Amino acid sequence: MNTSLLDRLRAELDERGATTGLRRDLVVSGPQGPTVGVGDETLVNLASNDYLGVASDPEVVESAQRALRDMGLGVTAGRVLCGTRAIHGELEAAIAELVGAEDAALYSSCFDANLGVFNALLDGSDAVFSDALNHASLIDGIRLTQAHRRVFAHADVDQLERQLVECVDARHRLIVTDGVFSMDGDVAPLPQLAELAWRYDAALVVDDSHATGVLGATGAGTAEHFGLDGRVDVLTGTLGKALGGGAGGFVAGDRAVVETLRQASRSYIFTNAMAPPLAAAALTAIRIVRERPGLRERLAANTAWLRGALRDLGYEVLPGGHPIIPVMVRGGTRARDVAEALRAEGVLVFALSHPVVPAGEERIRVQVSAAHTADQLELAAAAFGRARDALAAA
Ligand SMILES: *Cc1c(COP(=O)(O)O)cnc(C)c1O
């Protein structure tokens, strides 16, 4: 054992433990749903990305079981060897149809998709413009390219335009943004970004992980939400949130983009193909998401109700309509205290504190699902009310 490495790691862990504290995973039991088991308790689950409540849908589970029986668990090979099954192509076609693209390429996760997309499409003669609050996987994926890199302040289209002007000589310009930002639940200023992309001959890349299935009349995502169908050049997303919550990611776009990824994207080529049960589950989830627009109506109604209830209780709720509801509880450990009080009342939420969000921006991130019942949401609101009284008395 190399003691100098271990000594350094131990010292850093001690330091981290004494300051911000070490992350400890919550161990959840039973299936994912509007409630989850934690220890002996059943908690109302306001912390998952299962926005449409399809993760434990019997049809989704049954299709995964059937695929397991018929095709086995894993394929023990990559897509370019003997790992490809018919269901991979079916799922890619279903994703492309859902988001309104010509084609899509599957990845093991959206993290992998974002790691593999930029390097395959760009080289040192290109320039990338990235929103400061973009997901970690976009940041890492952009770092893997030789392209010139610029970061613009969150949603600051004026700064983005100045950067585009400065880089007019680049071969390609790529504007990269999350469709919905996971900390604030805010939607990217896509109309302005699309306008700049058009004016400066740039391509628009959107990571719609929190929007696919959720936003837009048919669940196509952020572009559909704004009536900008066809204006996003490259769309990346996850199967791990609203689309069944198993695992997997994708890149969707024109055939030439997707074919280039199949030829050159390292995280597409040099890894195992998706396990058939996961592909089958996602395929069923996408069918459900398309067949039941009532799920999105239910989600919107649940979101509007809880946002209103929390605001009526006097909480500072960041504006917006997405089921990510940031409830600001600023300062010290107050957000964490409220999250603990809610846990004791049977409601699962997480507090986000520094360094995940800036100091003074501490919050509780509430995530609503179409599967939540009125009783569950009322129970949660009542618990928030008592936590607010305790906070005021402290
Ligand atoms: C969750 C998320 C990812 C990662 O998705 P996985 O499929 O779980 O790897 C990537 N980008 C954004 C914006 C996300 O919210």
mmCIF file of C-alpha atoms and ligand atoms in Angstrom:
data_model
loop_
_atom_site.group_PDB
_atom_site.id
_atom_site.type_symbol
_atom_site.label_atom_id
_atom_site.label_comp_id
_atom_site.label_asym_id
_atom_site.label_seq_id
_atom_site.Cartn_x
_atom_site.Cartn_y
_atom_site.Cartn_z
ATOM 1 C CA MET A 1 0.000 0.000 0.000
ATOM 2 C CA ASN A 2 1.201 3.440 -0.860
ATOM 3 C CA THR A 3 0.980 5.176 2.491
ATOM 4 C CA SER A 4 1.532 8.692 1.169
ATOM 5 C CA LEU A 5 -1.640 8.448 -0.942
ATOM 6 C CA LEU A 6 -3.653 6.916 1.895
ATOM 7 C CA ASP A 7 -2.332 9.444 4.406
ATOM 8 C CA ARG A 8 -3.369 12.313 2.178
ATOM 9 C CA LEU A 9 -6.839 10.850 1.525
ATOM 10 C CA ARG A 10 -7.430 10.195 5.226
ATOM 11 C CA ALA A 11 -6.385 13.715 6.141
ATOM 12 C CA GLU A 12 -8.676 15.184 3.490
ATOM 13 C CA LEU A 13 -11.622 13.020 4.582
ATOM 14 C CA ASP A 14 -11.063 14.109 8.210
ATOM 15 C CA GLU A 15 -10.997 17.726 7.101
ATOM 16 C CA ARG A 16 -14.117 17.324 4.988
ATOM 17 C CA GLY A 17 -15.882 15.485 7.823
ATOM 18 C CA ALA A 18 -15.063 18.302 10.231
ATOM 19 C CA THR A 19 -16.207 21.083 7.883
ATOM 20 C CA THR A 20 -18.941 20.306 5.339
ATOM 21 C CA GLY A 21 -19.536 16.777 6.627
ATOM 22 C CA LEU A 22 -19.291 13.599 4.572
ATOM 23 C CA ARG A 23 -22.100 12.563 2.264
ATOM 24 C CA ARG A 24 -23.998 9.549 3.561
ATOM 25 C CA ASP A 25 -26.437 7.719 1.318
ATOM 26 C CA LEU A 26 -29.989 7.255 2.490
ATOM 27 C CA VAL A 27 -30.933 3.595 2.089
ATOM 28 C CA VAL A 28 -34.407 3.241 0.619
ATOM 29 C CA SER A 29 -36.403 0.008 0.501
ATOM 30 C CA GLY A 30 -39.156 -1.229 -1.770
ATOM 31 C CA PRO A 31 -40.050 0.067 -5.224
ATOM 32 C CA GLN A 32 -39.735 3.671 -6.335
ATOM 33 C CA GLY A 33 -43.060 5.489 -6.078
ATOM 34 C CA PRO A 34 -44.952 8.435 -4.572
ATOM 35 C CA THR A 35 -44.003 6.929 -1.208
ATOM 36 C CA VAL A 36 -40.821 5.031 -0.335
ATOM 37 C CA GLY A 37 -39.657 2.936 2.588
ATOM 38 C CA VAL A 38 -36.847 4.231 4.793
ATOM 39 C CA GLY A 39 -36.110 1.987 7.767
ATOM 40 C CA ASP A 40 -39.462 1.123 9.343
ATOM 41 C CA GLU A 41 -41.169 4.158 7.921
ATOM 42 C CA THR A 42 -43.052 4.967 4.739
ATOM 43 C CA LEU A 43 -42.308 8.496 3.588
ATOM 44 C CA VAL A 44 -44.061 10.685 1.019
ATOM 45 C CA ASN A 45 -41.389 10.908 -1.657
ATOM 46 C CA LEU A 46 -40.769 14.494 -2.768
ATOM 47 C CA ALA A 47 -37.194 13.792 -3.817
ATOM 48 C CA SER A 48 -37.325 11.661 -6.940
ATOM 49 C CA ASN A 49 -37.219 12.432 -10.658
ATOM 50 C CA ASP A 50 -40.088 10.048 -11.426
ATOM 51 C CA TYR A 51 -42.169 13.013 -12.580
ATOM 52 C CA LEU A 52 -44.867 10.998 -14.331
ATOM 53 C CA GLY A 53 -45.013 8.146 -11.837
ATOM 54 C CA VAL A 54 -44.222 5.473 -14.417
ATOM 55 C CA ALA A 55 -41.113 3.976 -12.763
ATOM 56 C CA SER A 56 -43.136 1.296 -11.008
ATOM 57 C CA ASP A 57 -45.964 1.067 -13.505
ATOM 58 C CA PRO A 58 -46.929 -2.622 -13.758
ATOM 59 C CA GLU A 59 -46.577 -2.561 -17.557
ATOM 60 C CA VAL A 60 -43.047 -1.154 -17.291
ATOM 61 C CA VAL A 61 -42.001 -3.753 -14.731
ATOM 62 C CA GLU A 62 -43.644 -6.569 -16.660
ATOM 63 C CA SER A 63 -41.921 -5.630 -19.933
ATOM 64 C CA ALA A 64 -38.548 -5.666 -18.172
ATOM 65 C CA GLN A 65 -39.323 -9.093 -16.714
ATOM 66 C CA ARG A 66 -40.289 -10.426 -20.135
ATOM 67 C CA ALA A 67 -37.083 -9.076 -21.701
ATOM 68 C CA LEU A 68 -35.040 -10.617 -18.888
ATOM 69 C CA ARG A 69 -36.648 -13.960 -19.537
ATOM 70 C CA ASP A 70 -36.315 -13.785 -23.341
ATOM 71 C CA MET A 71 -32.953 -12.038 -23.787
ATOM 72 C CA GLY A 72 -31.219 -12.363 -20.451
ATOM 73 C CA LEU A 73 -29.695 -9.668 -18.295
ATOM 74 C CA GLY A 74 -26.724 -8.222 -20.103
ATOM 75 C CA VAL A 75 -25.218 -8.590 -23.562
ATOM 76 C CA THR A 76 -21.520 -8.778 -22.519
ATOM 77 C CA ALA A 77 -20.427 -6.743 -25.533
ATOM 78 C CA GLY A 78 -20.570 -3.267 -26.992
ATOM 79 C CA ARG A 79 -22.931 -2.102 -29.726
ATOM 80 C CA VAL A 80 -20.209 -2.407 -32.376
ATOM 81 C CA LEU A 81 -19.484 -6.055 -31.501
ATOM 82 C CA CYS A 82 -22.283 -8.549 -30.764
ATOM 83 C CA GLY A 83 -24.108 -6.373 -28.196
ATOM 84 C CA THR A 84 -26.824 -4.930 -30.406
ATOM 85 C CA ARG A 85 -30.337 -6.378 -30.116
ATOM 86 C CA ALA A 86 -33.425 -5.371 -32.104
ATOM 87 C CA ILE A 87 -34.812 -3.675 -29.006
ATOM 88 C CA HIS A 88 -31.950 -1.119 -29.046
ATOM 89 C CA GLY A 89 -33.049 0.073 -32.485
ATOM 90 C CA GLU A 90 -36.710 0.093 -31.453
ATOM 91 C CA LEU A 91 -35.897 2.206 -28.422
ATOM 92 C CA GLU A 92 -33.787 4.617 -30.476
ATOM 93 C CA ALA A 93 -36.665 5.035 -32.941
ATOM 94 C CA ALA A 94 -39.137 5.622 -30.094
ATOM 95 C CA ILE A 95 -36.878 8.251 -28.509
ATOM 96 C CA ALA A 96 -36.404 10.034 -31.844
ATOM 97 C CA GLU A 97 -40.167 10.065 -32.391
ATOM 98 C CA LEU A 98 -40.840 11.347 -28.868
ATOM 99 C CA VAL A 99 -38.448 14.293 -29.159
ATOM 100 C CA GLY A 100 -39.146 14.989 -32.840
ATOM 101 C CA ALA A 101 -35.695 14.094 -34.207
ATOM 102 C CA GLU A 102 -34.586 12.005 -37.178
ATOM 103 C CA ASP A 103 -32.605 9.522 -35.133
ATOM 104 C CA ALA A 104 -31.126 8.856 -31.705
ATOM 105 C CA ALA A 105 -28.158 6.966 -30.275
ATOM 106 C CA LEU A 106 -28.387 5.146 -26.965
ATOM 107 C CA TYR A 107 -25.801 5.502 -24.208
ATOM 108 C CA SER A 108 -25.501 3.847 -20.800
ATOM 109 C CA SER A 109 -26.503 7.120 -19.157
ATOM 110 C CA CYS A 110 -26.947 10.772 -20.029
ATOM 111 C CA PHE A 111 -23.654 11.350 -18.247
ATOM 112 C CA ASP A 112 -22.035 9.080 -20.840
ATOM 113 C CA ALA A 113 -23.954 10.762 -23.673
ATOM 114 C CA ASN A 114 -22.663 14.162 -22.610
ATOM 115 C CA LEU A 115 -19.114 12.813 -22.225
ATOM 116 C CA GLY A 116 -19.185 11.383 -25.741
ATOM 117 C CA VAL A 117 -21.038 13.903 -27.867
ATOM 118 C CA PHE A 118 -18.747 16.950 -28.077
ATOM 119 C CA ASN A 119 -15.473 15.204 -28.779
ATOM 120 C CA ALA A 120 -17.075 13.294 -31.649
ATOM 121 C CA LEU A 121 -18.528 16.386 -33.332
ATOM 122 C CA LEU A 122 -15.819 19.026 -32.803
ATOM 123 C CA ASP A 123 -12.112 19.687 -32.970
ATOM 124 C CA GLY A 124 -9.697 22.536 -32.227
ATOM 125 C CA SER A 125 -11.113 24.765 -34.956
ATOM 126 C CA ASP A 126 -14.497 25.005 -33.211
ATOM 127 C CA ALA A 127 -15.868 26.963 -30.226
ATOM 128 C CA VAL A 128 -18.293 25.921 -27.459
ATOM 129 C CA PHE A 129 -20.392 28.320 -25.356
ATOM 130 C CA SER A 130 -21.696 26.815 -22.128
ATOM 131 C CA ASP A 131 -24.139 28.138 -19.517
ATOM 132 C CA ALA A 132 -22.422 28.509 -16.123
ATOM 133 C CA LEU A 133 -25.038 26.315 -14.421
ATOM 134 C CA ASN A 134 -24.884 23.462 -16.903
ATOM 135 C CA HIS A 135 -24.861 19.920 -15.526
ATOM 136 C CA ALA A 136 -21.509 18.451 -14.436
ATOM 137 C CA SER A 137 -21.606 15.937 -17.278
ATOM 138 C CA LEU A 138 -21.828 18.703 -19.898
ATOM 139 C CA ILE A 139 -18.914 20.499 -18.256
ATOM 140 C CA ASP A 140 -16.824 17.324 -18.306
ATOM 141 C CA GLY A 141 -17.837 16.434 -21.871
ATOM 142 C CA ILE A 142 -16.884 19.887 -23.128
ATOM 143 C CA ARG A 143 -13.513 19.558 -21.350
ATOM 144 C CA LEU A 144 -12.801 16.470 -23.441
ATOM 145 C CA THR A 145 -12.787 18.455 -26.698
ATOM 146 C CA GLN A 146 -9.965 20.478 -28.235
ATOM 147 C CA ALA A 147 -12.522 23.180 -29.061
ATOM 148 C CA HIS A 148 -12.181 26.710 -27.729
ATOM 149 C CA ARG A 149 -14.360 26.950 -24.582
ATOM 150 C CA ARG A 150 -16.350 29.859 -23.180
ATOM 151 C CA VAL A 151 -18.698 29.934 -20.174
ATOM 152 C CA PHE A 152 -21.471 32.549 -20.102
ATOM 153 C CA ALA A 153 -23.222 33.623 -16.890
ATOM 154 C CA HIS A 154 -26.426 31.685 -16.281
ATOM 155 C CA ALA A 155 -29.033 32.548 -18.952
ATOM 156 C CA ASP A 156 -27.079 35.719 -19.846
ATOM 157 C CA VAL A 157 -27.836 35.977 -23.560
ATOM 158 C CA ASP A 158 -26.089 39.361 -23.844
ATOM 159 C CA GLN A 159 -22.807 37.926 -22.642
ATOM 160 C CA LEU A 160 -23.325 34.925 -24.908
ATOM 161 C CA GLU A 161 -23.787 37.236 -27.890
ATOM 162 C CA ARG A 162 -20.528 39.079 -27.106
ATOM 163 C CA GLN A 163 -18.729 35.737 -26.945
ATOM 164 C CA LEU A 164 -20.266 34.642 -30.254
ATOM 165 C CA VAL A 165 -19.064 37.877 -31.864
ATOM 166 C CA GLU A 166 -15.557 37.282 -30.539
ATOM 167 C CA CYS A 167 -15.501 33.787 -32.023
ATOM 168 C CA VAL A 168 -16.920 34.420 -35.498
ATOM 169 C CA ASP A 169 -13.799 32.884 -37.022
ATOM 170 C CA ALA A 170 -14.381 29.460 -35.479
ATOM 171 C CA ARG A 171 -15.458 26.767 -37.948
ATOM 172 C CA HIS A 172 -18.508 25.842 -35.832
ATOM 173 C CA ARG A 173 -20.042 27.507 -32.798
ATOM 174 C CA LEU A 174 -22.028 25.311 -30.360
ATOM 175 C CA ILE A 175 -24.325 26.853 -27.756
ATOM 176 C CA VAL A 176 -24.850 24.368 -24.917
ATOM 177 C CA THR A 177 -27.530 24.553 -22.221
ATOM 178 C CA ASP A 178 -29.609 22.459 -19.876
ATOM 179 C CA GLY A 179 -33.273 22.657 -20.954
ATOM 180 C CA VAL A 180 -34.344 22.775 -17.302
ATOM 181 C CA PHE A 181 -31.776 23.553 -14.607
ATOM 182 C CA SER A 182 -31.897 21.079 -11.764
ATOM 183 C CA MET A 183 -31.184 23.423 -8.828
ATOM 184 C CA ASP A 184 -33.649 26.226 -9.629
ATOM 185 C CA GLY A 185 -36.109 24.326 -11.833
ATOM 186 C CA ASP A 186 -35.894 27.236 -14.275
ATOM 187 C CA VAL A 187 -36.230 26.746 -18.018
ATOM 188 C CA ALA A 188 -33.454 27.904 -20.364
ATOM 189 C CA PRO A 189 -34.205 31.052 -22.402
ATOM 190 C CA LEU A 190 -34.526 28.901 -25.483
ATOM 191 C CA PRO A 191 -36.242 31.463 -27.763
ATOM 192 C CA GLN A 192 -33.320 33.877 -27.308
ATOM 193 C CA LEU A 193 -30.731 31.105 -27.596
ATOM 194 C CA ALA A 194 -32.332 29.825 -30.813
ATOM 195 C CA GLU A 195 -32.408 33.367 -32.199
ATOM 196 C CA LEU A 196 -28.686 33.846 -31.429
ATOM 197 C CA ALA A 197 -27.897 30.433 -32.898
ATOM 198 C CA TRP A 198 -29.662 31.437 -36.105
ATOM 199 C CA ARG A 199 -28.037 34.867 -36.268
ATOM 200 C CA TYR A 200 -24.486 33.622 -35.631
ATOM 201 C CA ASP A 201 -24.733 30.344 -37.552
ATOM 202 C CA ALA A 202 -24.312 28.349 -34.345
ATOM 203 C CA ALA A 203 -25.675 24.917 -33.430
ATOM 204 C CA LEU A 204 -27.867 24.614 -30.341
ATOM 205 C CA VAL A 205 -27.268 21.696 -27.962
ATOM 206 C CA VAL A 206 -29.834 21.098 -25.198
ATOM 207 C CA ASP A 207 -29.633 18.575 -22.349
ATOM 208 C CA ASP A 208 -33.314 17.928 -21.671
ATOM 209 C CA SER A 209 -32.887 15.413 -18.849
ATOM 210 C CA HIS A 210 -35.459 17.160 -16.639
ATOM 211 C CA ALA A 211 -37.777 18.017 -19.541
ATOM 212 C CA THR A 212 -38.194 15.000 -21.827
ATOM 213 C CA GLY A 213 -41.626 13.534 -21.149
ATOM 214 C CA VAL A 214 -42.391 16.452 -18.816
ATOM 215 C CA LEU A 215 -42.520 19.680 -20.848
ATOM 216 C CA GLY A 216 -44.516 20.342 -24.012
ATOM 217 C CA ALA A 217 -47.973 19.135 -25.003
ATOM 218 C CA THR A 218 -46.682 15.730 -26.140
ATOM 219 C CA GLY A 219 -43.720 15.556 -23.744
ATOM 220 C CA ALA A 220 -41.163 16.365 -26.451
ATOM 221 C CA GLY A 221 -39.389 18.709 -24.038
ATOM 222 C CA THR A 222 -38.222 22.288 -23.745
ATOM 223 C CA ALA A 223 -38.366 23.131 -27.482
ATOM 224 C CA GLU A 224 -41.989 22.023 -27.700
ATOM 225 C CA HIS A 225 -42.770 23.992 -24.530
ATOM 226 C CA PHE A 226 -41.667 27.150 -26.379
ATOM 227 C CA GLY A 227 -43.100 26.160 -29.787
ATOM 228 C CA LEU A 228 -39.551 25.872 -31.133
ATOM 229 C CA ASP A 229 -39.827 22.433 -32.673
ATOM 230 C CA GLY A 230 -36.917 21.751 -34.980
ATOM 231 C CA ARG A 231 -34.725 24.544 -33.598
ATOM 232 C CA VAL A 232 -32.572 22.342 -31.338
ATOM 233 C CA ASP A 233 -29.752 20.743 -33.334
ATOM 234 C CA VAL A 234 -28.569 18.202 -30.787
ATOM 235 C CA LEU A 235 -30.666 16.966 -27.869
ATOM 236 C CA THR A 236 -29.258 14.870 -25.036
ATOM 237 C CA GLY A 237 -31.384 13.262 -22.353
ATOM 238 C CA THR A 238 -31.829 10.501 -19.820
ATOM 239 C CA LEU A 239 -34.025 7.449 -19.408
ATOM 240 C CA GLY A 240 -33.334 7.681 -15.674
ATOM 241 C CA LYS A 241 -35.897 10.363 -14.837
ATOM 242 C CA ALA A 242 -39.397 10.723 -16.351
ATOM 243 C CA LEU A 243 -38.897 7.929 -18.914
ATOM 244 C CA GLY A 244 -39.113 5.005 -16.508
ATOM 245 C CA GLY A 245 -36.221 5.845 -14.248
ATOM 246 C CA GLY A 246 -34.166 2.750 -15.053
ATOM 247 C CA ALA A 247 -30.904 3.788 -16.627
ATOM 248 C CA GLY A 248 -29.702 5.001 -19.962
ATOM 249 C CA GLY A 249 -29.183 8.149 -21.963
ATOM 250 C CA PHE A 250 -29.372 9.298 -25.542
ATOM 251 C CA VAL A 251 -28.369 11.853 -28.102
ATOM 252 C CA ALA A 252 -31.028 12.751 -30.681
ATOM 253 C CA GLY A 253 -30.677 14.852 -33.813
ATOM 254 C CA ASP A 254 -30.284 14.743 -37.558
ATOM 255 C CA ARG A 255 -29.165 11.457 -39.091
ATOM 256 C CA ALA A 256 -25.694 12.847 -39.864
ATOM 257 C CA VAL A 257 -25.160 13.794 -36.214
ATOM 258 C CA VAL A 258 -26.281 10.425 -34.892
ATOM 259 C CA GLU A 259 -24.358 8.457 -37.521
ATOM 260 C CA THR A 260 -21.214 10.428 -36.648
ATOM 261 C CA LEU A 261 -21.683 9.460 -32.992
ATOM 262 C CA ARG A 262 -22.023 5.795 -33.923
ATOM 263 C CA GLN A 263 -18.725 6.037 -35.793
ATOM 264 C CA ALA A 264 -16.716 8.238 -33.453
ATOM 265 C CA SER A 265 -18.241 8.744 -29.991
ATOM 266 C CA ARG A 266 -15.981 6.992 -27.498
ATOM 267 C CA SER A 267 -18.573 6.511 -24.736
ATOM 268 C CA TYR A 268 -20.941 4.997 -27.332
ATOM 269 C CA ILE A 269 -18.376 2.597 -28.796
ATOM 270 C CA PHE A 270 -16.121 1.513 -25.945
ATOM 271 C CA THR A 271 -18.725 0.281 -23.485
ATOM 272 C CA ASN A 272 -21.335 -2.417 -22.999
ATOM 273 C CA ALA A 273 -24.658 -2.076 -24.803
ATOM 274 C CA MET A 274 -27.732 -1.358 -22.669
ATOM 275 C CA ALA A 275 -29.128 -4.393 -20.834
ATOM 276 C CA PRO A 276 -32.301 -5.532 -22.676
ATOM 277 C CA PRO A 277 -34.582 -5.338 -19.582
ATOM 278 C CA LEU A 278 -33.659 -1.661 -19.200
ATOM 279 C CA ALA A 279 -34.308 -1.015 -22.891
ATOM 280 C CA ALA A 280 -37.668 -2.810 -22.708
ATOM 281 C CA ALA A 281 -38.697 -0.831 -19.627
ATOM 282 C CA ALA A 282 -37.793 2.471 -21.276
ATOM 283 C CA LEU A 283 -39.652 1.539 -24.444
ATOM 284 C CA THR A 284 -42.803 0.800 -22.436
ATOM 285 C CA ALA A 285 -42.389 3.970 -20.376
ATOM 286 C CA ILE A 286 -42.141 6.060 -23.551
ATOM 287 C CA ARG A 287 -45.294 4.448 -24.927
ATOM 288 C CA ILE A 288 -47.136 5.236 -21.678
ATOM 289 C CA VAL A 289 -45.850 8.806 -21.655
ATOM 290 C CA ARG A 290 -47.174 9.289 -25.195
ATOM 291 C CA GLU A 291 -50.486 7.470 -24.677
ATOM 292 C CA ARG A 292 -51.449 9.187 -21.442
ATOM 293 C CA PRO A 293 -51.249 12.972 -21.806
ATOM 294 C CA GLY A 294 -53.392 13.025 -18.655
ATOM 295 C CA LEU A 295 -50.206 12.247 -16.701
ATOM 296 C CA ARG A 296 -48.713 15.610 -17.686
ATOM 297 C CA GLU A 297 -51.987 17.381 -16.815
ATOM 298 C CA ARG A 298 -51.988 15.668 -13.440
ATOM 299 C CA LEU A 299 -48.345 16.617 -12.890
ATOM 300 C CA ALA A 300 -49.069 20.258 -13.761
ATOM 301 C CA ALA A 301 -52.064 20.332 -11.401
ATOM 302 C CA ASN A 302 -50.087 18.717 -8.538
ATOM 303 C CA THR A 303 -47.192 21.121 -9.108
ATOM 304 C CA ALA A 304 -49.435 24.193 -9.167
ATOM 305 C CA TRP A 305 -51.227 23.074 -5.999
ATOM 306 C CA LEU A 306 -48.063 22.446 -3.972
ATOM 307 C CA ARG A 307 -46.315 25.595 -5.221
ATOM 308 C CA GLY A 308 -49.377 27.600 -4.147
ATOM 309 C CA ALA A 309 -49.681 25.844 -0.786
ATOM 310 C CA LEU A 310 -46.017 26.444 0.083
ATOM 311 C CA ARG A 311 -46.251 30.092 -0.921
ATOM 312 C CA ASP A 312 -49.426 30.498 1.174
ATOM 313 C CA LEU A 313 -47.465 29.116 4.127
ATOM 314 C CA GLY A 314 -45.035 32.002 3.731
ATOM 315 C CA TYR A 315 -42.180 30.119 2.108
ATOM 316 C CA GLU A 316 -40.060 31.799 -0.546
ATOM 317 C CA VAL A 317 -40.646 29.635 -3.615
ATOM 318 C CA LEU A 318 -38.619 30.421 -6.734
ATOM 319 C CA PRO A 319 -41.034 31.213 -9.571
ATOM 320 C CA GLY A 320 -41.732 28.778 -12.386
ATOM 321 C CA GLY A 321 -43.988 25.930 -13.346
ATOM 322 C CA HIS A 322 -41.648 22.933 -13.396
ATOM 323 C CA PRO A 323 -42.211 20.117 -10.839
ATOM 324 C CA ILE A 324 -38.808 20.993 -9.356
ATOM 325 C CA ILE A 325 -39.924 23.432 -6.634
ATOM 326 C CA PRO A 326 -37.015 25.243 -4.940
ATOM 327 C CA VAL A 327 -38.121 26.277 -1.451
ATOM 328 C CA MET A 328 -35.572 28.793 -0.234
ATOM 329 C CA VAL A 329 -34.601 28.445 3.439
ATOM 330 C CA ARG A 330 -31.596 30.707 3.493
ATOM 331 C CA GLY A 331 -28.758 30.808 5.967
ATOM 332 C CA GLY A 332 -26.750 28.423 8.159
ATOM 333 C CA THR A 333 -28.258 24.983 8.626
ATOM 334 C CA ARG A 334 -31.889 26.126 8.493
ATOM 335 C CA ALA A 335 -32.675 24.255 5.257
ATOM 336 C CA ARG A 336 -31.184 21.094 6.689
ATOM 337 C CA ASP A 337 -33.173 21.568 9.926
ATOM 338 C CA VAL A 338 -36.418 21.893 7.964
ATOM 339 C CA ALA A 339 -35.598 18.781 5.903
ATOM 340 C CA GLU A 340 -34.997 16.842 9.129
ATOM 341 C CA ALA A 341 -38.261 18.082 10.643
ATOM 342 C CA LEU A 342 -40.110 16.995 7.512
ATOM 343 C CA ARG A 343 -38.464 13.583 7.625
ATOM 344 C CA ALA A 344 -39.711 13.158 11.187
ATOM 345 C CA GLU A 345 -43.203 13.958 9.878
ATOM 346 C CA GLY A 346 -43.064 11.346 7.127
ATOM 347 C CA VAL A 347 -41.962 13.492 4.195
ATOM 348 C CA LEU A 348 -38.756 12.871 2.255
ATOM 349 C CA VAL A 349 -37.005 15.980 0.925
ATOM 350 C CA PHE A 350 -33.365 16.998 0.675
ATOM 351 C CA ALA A 351 -31.751 20.265 1.616
ATOM 352 C CA LEU A 352 -29.195 21.682 -0.782
ATOM 353 C CA SER A 353 -26.438 23.636 0.896
ATOM 354 C CA HIS A 354 -23.009 25.001 0.101
ATOM 355 C CA PRO A 355 -21.052 23.900 -1.963
ATOM 356 C CA VAL A 356 -23.876 22.427 -4.118
ATOM 357 C CA VAL A 357 -25.509 25.868 -4.142
ATOM 358 C CA PRO A 358 -23.851 29.184 -3.149
ATOM 359 C CA ALA A 359 -23.867 30.164 0.554
ATOM 360 C CA GLY A 360 -27.043 32.134 1.270
ATOM 361 C CA GLU A 361 -28.924 30.216 -1.446
ATOM 362 C CA GLU A 362 -29.684 27.190 0.745
ATOM 363 C CA ARG A 363 -32.935 25.527 -0.167
ATOM 364 C CA ILE A 364 -35.090 22.457 -0.059
ATOM 365 C CA ARG A 365 -35.667 20.958 -3.460
ATOM 366 C CA VAL A 366 -39.174 19.553 -3.686
ATOM 367 C CA GLN A 367 -39.997 17.347 -6.670
ATOM 368 C CA VAL A 368 -43.587 16.559 -7.496
ATOM 369 C CA SER A 369 -44.935 13.543 -9.364
ATOM 370 C CA ALA A 370 -48.154 12.890 -11.244
ATOM 371 C CA ALA A 371 -48.509 9.876 -8.960
ATOM 372 C CA HIS A 372 -48.854 11.919 -5.758
ATOM 373 C CA THR A 373 -52.368 11.830 -4.334
ATOM 374 C CA ALA A 374 -54.108 14.893 -2.914
ATOM 375 C CA ASP A 375 -53.756 13.320 0.563
ATOM 376 C CA GLN A 376 -50.012 12.923 0.173
ATOM 377 C CA LEU A 377 -49.549 16.508 -0.982
ATOM 378 C CA GLU A 378 -51.755 17.810 1.826
ATOM 379 C CA LEU A 379 -49.756 15.806 4.368
ATOM 380 C CA ALA A 380 -46.553 17.314 2.958
ATOM 381 C CA ALA A 381 -47.930 20.853 3.049
ATOM 382 C CA ALA A 382 -49.089 20.418 6.647
ATOM 383 C CA ALA A 383 -45.608 19.185 7.616
ATOM 384 C CA PHE A 384 -44.048 22.217 5.891
ATOM 385 C CA GLY A 385 -46.429 24.405 7.916
ATOM 386 C CA ARG A 386 -45.317 22.938 11.245
ATOM 387 C CA ALA A 387 -41.657 23.133 10.189
ATOM 388 C CA ARG A 388 -42.149 26.826 9.420
ATOM 389 C CA ASP A 389 -43.621 27.408 12.910
ATOM 390 C CA ALA A 390 -40.632 25.628 14.475
ATOM 391 C CA LEU A 391 -38.274 27.729 12.344
ATOM 392 C CA ALA A 392 -39.986 30.943 13.456
ATOM 393 C CA ALA A 393 -39.791 29.917 17.120
ATOM 394 C CA ALA A 394 -36.089 28.981 16.902
HETATM 395 C C1 LIG B 1 -29.678 13.687 -14.279
HETATM 396 C C2 LIG B 1 -28.959 14.471 -15.321
HETATM 397 C C3 LIG B 1 -27.925 13.904 -16.079
HETATM 398 C C4 LIG B 1 -27.410 12.518 -15.811
HETATM 399 O O1 LIG B 1 -28.313 11.567 -16.278
HETATM 400 P P1 LIG B 1 -27.971 10.023 -16.050
HETATM 401 O O2 LIG B 1 -28.708 9.341 -17.141
HETATM 402 O O3 LIG B 1 -28.452 9.685 -14.691
HETATM 403 O O4 LIG B 1 -26.489 9.888 -16.193
HETATM 404 C C5 LIG B 1 -27.356 14.667 -17.075
HETATM 405 N N1 LIG B 1 -27.760 15.925 -17.314
HETATM 406 C C6 LIG B 1 -28.733 16.505 -16.591
HETATM 407 C C7 LIG B 1 -29.141 17.910 -16.896
HETATM 408 C C8 LIG B 1 -29.364 15.791 -15.568
HETATM 409 O O5 LIG B 1 -30.313 16.381 -14.850
#
